[in-house]
């Protein structure tokens, strides 16, 4: 949920910049598909980062006992 919320907030805040960057890559073909792929990979990256941080913190708490 944290990854989805962070990605949504980023997409809402930087939507015009994202569309402009994607349009430069392929001006006429599949702009919306490229935008979805960018947002999906961003969501996945945030999700993995949160999971790694959570597991790191979880193991750290358990080993201190």
PDB file of C-alpha atoms in Angstrom:
ATOM      1  CA  UNK A   1       0.000   0.000   0.000  1.00  0.00           C
ATOM      2  CA  UNK A   2       2.879   2.363   0.759  1.00  0.00           C
ATOM      3  CA  UNK A   3       4.366   1.829  -2.708  1.00  0.00           C
ATOM      4  CA  UNK A   4       1.026   2.420  -4.409  1.00  0.00           C
ATOM      5  CA  UNK A   5       0.363   5.558  -2.357  1.00  0.00           C
ATOM      6  CA  UNK A   6       3.848   6.943  -3.041  1.00  0.00           C
ATOM      7  CA  UNK A   7       3.587   6.199  -6.764  1.00  0.00           C
ATOM      8  CA  UNK A   8       0.129   7.750  -6.968  1.00  0.00           C
ATOM      9  CA  UNK A   9       1.294  10.880  -5.176  1.00  0.00           C
ATOM     10  CA  UNK A  10       4.320  11.115  -7.485  1.00  0.00           C
ATOM     11  CA  UNK A  11       2.176  10.577 -10.597  1.00  0.00           C
ATOM     12  CA  UNK A  12      -0.342  13.223  -9.557  1.00  0.00           C
ATOM     13  CA  UNK A  13       2.365  15.737  -8.704  1.00  0.00           C
ATOM     14  CA  UNK A  14       4.576  15.188 -11.756  1.00  0.00           C
ATOM     15  CA  UNK A  15       2.031  14.095 -14.398  1.00  0.00           C
ATOM     16  CA  UNK A  16       2.788  16.871 -16.934  1.00  0.00           C
ATOM     17  CA  UNK A  17       6.533  16.228 -16.663  1.00  0.00           C
ATOM     18  CA  UNK A  18       6.043  12.476 -17.013  1.00  0.00           C
ATOM     19  CA  UNK A  19       3.893  12.873 -20.113  1.00  0.00           C
ATOM     20  CA  UNK A  20       6.399  15.297 -21.619  1.00  0.00           C
ATOM     21  CA  UNK A  21       9.288  12.902 -21.000  1.00  0.00           C
ATOM     22  CA  UNK A  22       7.404   9.936 -22.451  1.00  0.00           C
ATOM     23  CA  UNK A  23       6.282  11.910 -25.509  1.00  0.00           C
ATOM     24  CA  UNK A  24       9.897  12.700 -26.336  1.00  0.00           C
ATOM     25  CA  UNK A  25      10.692   8.985 -26.469  1.00  0.00           C
ATOM     26  CA  UNK A  26       7.920   7.978 -28.870  1.00  0.00           C
ATOM     27  CA  UNK A  27       5.950  10.987 -30.049  1.00  0.00           C
ATOM     28  CA  UNK A  28       3.217   9.078 -31.866  1.00  0.00           C
ATOM     29  CA  UNK A  29       3.271   5.484 -30.654  1.00  0.00           C
ATOM     30  CA  UNK A  30       2.112   4.041 -27.356  1.00  0.00           C
ATOM     31  CA  UNK A  31       2.656   7.056 -25.132  1.00  0.00           C
ATOM     32  CA  UNK A  32       0.088   5.858 -22.609  1.00  0.00           C
ATOM     33  CA  UNK A  33       1.602   2.369 -22.547  1.00  0.00           C
ATOM     34  CA  UNK A  34       5.064   3.786 -21.865  1.00  0.00           C
ATOM     35  CA  UNK A  35       3.613   5.931 -19.077  1.00  0.00           C
ATOM     36  CA  UNK A  36       1.968   2.884 -17.492  1.00  0.00           C
ATOM     37  CA  UNK A  37       5.237   0.939 -17.670  1.00  0.00           C
ATOM     38  CA  UNK A  38       7.151   3.796 -16.031  1.00  0.00           C
ATOM     39  CA  UNK A  39       4.618   4.057 -13.214  1.00  0.00           C
ATOM     40  CA  UNK A  40       4.492   0.277 -12.769  1.00  0.00           C
ATOM     41  CA  UNK A  41       8.272  -0.019 -12.436  1.00  0.00           C
ATOM     42  CA  UNK A  42       8.340   2.918 -10.059  1.00  0.00           C
ATOM     43  CA  UNK A  43       5.648   1.256  -7.927  1.00  0.00           C
ATOM     44  CA  UNK A  44       7.582  -2.015  -7.946  1.00  0.00           C
ATOM     45  CA  UNK A  45      10.821  -0.256  -6.956  1.00  0.00           C
ATOM     46  CA  UNK A  46       9.172   1.538  -4.019  1.00  0.00           C
ATOM     47  CA  UNK A  47       7.473  -1.704  -2.991  1.00  0.00           C
ATOM     48  CA  UNK A  48      10.769  -3.603  -2.966  1.00  0.00           C
ATOM     49  CA  UNK A  49      12.532  -0.803  -1.082  1.00  0.00           C
ATOM     50  CA  UNK A  50       9.837  -0.754   1.606  1.00  0.00           C
ATOM     51  CA  UNK A  51       9.919  -4.553   1.897  1.00  0.00           C
ATOM     52  CA  UNK A  52      13.709  -4.591   2.261  1.00  0.00           C
ATOM     53  CA  UNK A  53      13.599  -1.831   4.862  1.00  0.00           C
ATOM     54  CA  UNK A  54      10.827  -3.624   6.739  1.00  0.00           C
ATOM     55  CA  UNK A  55      12.712  -6.937   6.761  1.00  0.00           C
ATOM     56  CA  UNK A  56      15.959  -5.244   7.757  1.00  0.00           C
ATOM     57  CA  UNK A  57      14.236  -3.503  10.645  1.00  0.00           C
ATOM     58  CA  UNK A  58      12.403  -6.675  11.629  1.00  0.00           C
ATOM     59  CA  UNK A  59      15.587  -8.765  11.789  1.00  0.00           C
ATOM     60  CA  UNK A  60      17.383  -6.009  13.664  1.00  0.00           C
ATOM     61  CA  UNK A  61      14.680  -5.918  16.325  1.00  0.00           C
ATOM     62  CA  UNK A  62      14.697  -9.708  16.702  1.00  0.00           C
ATOM     63  CA  UNK A  63      18.473  -9.999  16.986  1.00  0.00           C
ATOM     64  CA  UNK A  64      18.690  -7.372  19.728  1.00  0.00           C
ATOM     65  CA  UNK A  65      16.672  -9.442  22.175  1.00  0.00           C
TER      66      UNK A  65
END
